[in-house]
Amino acid sequence: MAEPRSPLDKAFVAGDHGNHAAGIGVTLRERKNLSIIQITAWADSIPAVLTAIGSATGLVLQNKPGLGRVAGEKSVFGFAPGRYFVVSATPDLETRLRSAISAELGTMVDLTHGRTVIRIGGPRSEWVLSKLFAIDFSEHAFPVAYGRATLHHDIHTNIQRIDDETFDLYVFRTFARSFWLTLGHAAEEVGYRVE
């Protein structure tokens, strides 16, 4: 089977960039080979959908806006009422979720080939992201594992905080190259490494 090509293409240039004389402020990389499933629960079935997600992934999630869970290469987070991203490095994620979530509970869309996942990490990641998005990235306002849906101009982005200094950004593949270049430009003054 053919491997999908990265939409970043020639814009992905490994190495150190920008003002890195004083050190590297952030590291950027593309996360590949992930299954990304969006689930939307009917209003009266949210608890049942959250239970089903937990049984299919092992990631138990409470019904609280933005709340998420991260375990290695697996993650889940809510980004709107009754709407969730479920992510895993296993190709059978959709099959497992479909066996647990019936049409009576909600809908499911495989976004695997429609999204690019960019990971930004490092001591200046909050600062760089704050240049692009009008949300508070401090850990008090955006705790570990939580998710948000936001925009940078017209580029819709789902964001999940992975740990103290790391975020995963989910962008439409068609905007991925442009967004990658914008993210690099925003990181230039603190120095960034592409891995």
Coordinates of N, CA and C in Angstrom, one line a residue, residues 11 13 15-20 23-28 120-121 128 180-181 183-195:
A11 N 8.4 22.3 2.6 CA 8.4 23.3 3.7 C 9.0 22.7 4.9
V13 N 11.8 21.4 6.7 CA 13.3 21.4 6.6 C 13.9 21.1 8.0
G15 N 16.3 20.6 11.2 CA 17.4 21.4 11.7 C 17.0 22.5 12.5
D16 N 18.0 23.4 12.9 CA 17.8 24.6 13.7 C 17.5 25.8 12.8
H17 N 16.6 26.6 13.3 CA 16.2 27.8 12.5 C 16.0 29.0 13.4
G18 N 16.0 30.1 12.8 CA 15.7 31.4 13.5 C 16.8 31.7 14.4
N19 N 16.5 32.5 15.4 CA 17.5 33.0 16.4 C 17.8 32.0 17.5
H20 N 18.6 31.0 17.1 CA 18.9 29.9 18.1 C 20.2 30.0 18.8
G23 N 19.9 29.4 22.3 CA 19.2 28.1 22.6 C 18.0 27.9 21.8
I24 N 17.4 26.8 21.9 CA 16.2 26.4 21.1 C 15.0 26.7 22.0
G25 N 14.1 27.5 21.6 CA 12.9 27.8 22.3 C 11.8 26.8 22.2
V26 N 11.6 26.3 20.9 CA 10.6 25.3 20.7 C 11.1 24.3 19.6
T27 N 10.5 23.1 19.7 CA 10.7 22.1 18.7 C 9.4 21.8 18.0
L28 N 9.5 21.7 16.6 CA 8.4 21.4 15.8 C 8.6 20.0 15.1
I120 N 4.2 20.9 18.8 CA 5.1 22.0 19.3 C 5.4 21.8 20.7
G121 N 6.7 21.8 21.1 CA 7.1 21.6 22.5 C 8.3 22.4 22.8
V128 N 4.9 31.2 21.8 CA 4.8 31.1 20.4 C 3.3 31.0 20.0
W180 N 2.2 25.6 8.8 CA 3.6 25.2 9.2 C 4.6 26.4 9.0
L181 N 4.5 27.1 7.9 CA 5.4 28.2 7.6 C 5.1 29.4 8.6
L183 N 3.8 29.1 11.6 CA 4.3 28.6 12.9 C 5.8 28.8 13.0
G184 N 6.5 28.5 12.0 CA 8.0 28.7 12.0 C 8.3 30.1 12.1
H185 N 7.6 31.0 11.3 CA 7.8 32.4 11.4 C 7.6 32.9 12.8
A186 N 6.5 32.5 13.5 CA 6.2 32.9 14.8 C 7.3 32.5 15.8
A187 N 8.0 31.4 15.5 CA 9.0 30.8 16.4 C 10.4 31.3 16.1
E188 N 10.6 32.1 15.1 CA 12.0 32.5 14.7 C 12.7 33.2 15.8
E189 N 12.1 34.1 16.5 CA 12.8 35.0 17.4 C 13.3 34.2 18.7
V190 N 12.6 33.0 18.9 CA 13.1 32.2 20.1 C 14.0 31.1 19.7
G191 N 14.1 30.9 18.3 CA 14.9 29.7 17.8 C 14.0 28.5 17.9
Y192 N 14.0 27.7 16.8 CA 13.2 26.5 16.7 C 14.0 25.4 16.0
R193 N 13.7 24.2 16.4 CA 14.3 23.0 15.8 C 13.2 22.2 15.1
V194 N 13.4 21.8 13.9 CA 12.4 20.9 13.2 C 13.0 19.5 13.2
E195 N 12.2 18.6 13.8 CA 12.7 17.2 13.9 C 11.9 16.3 13.0

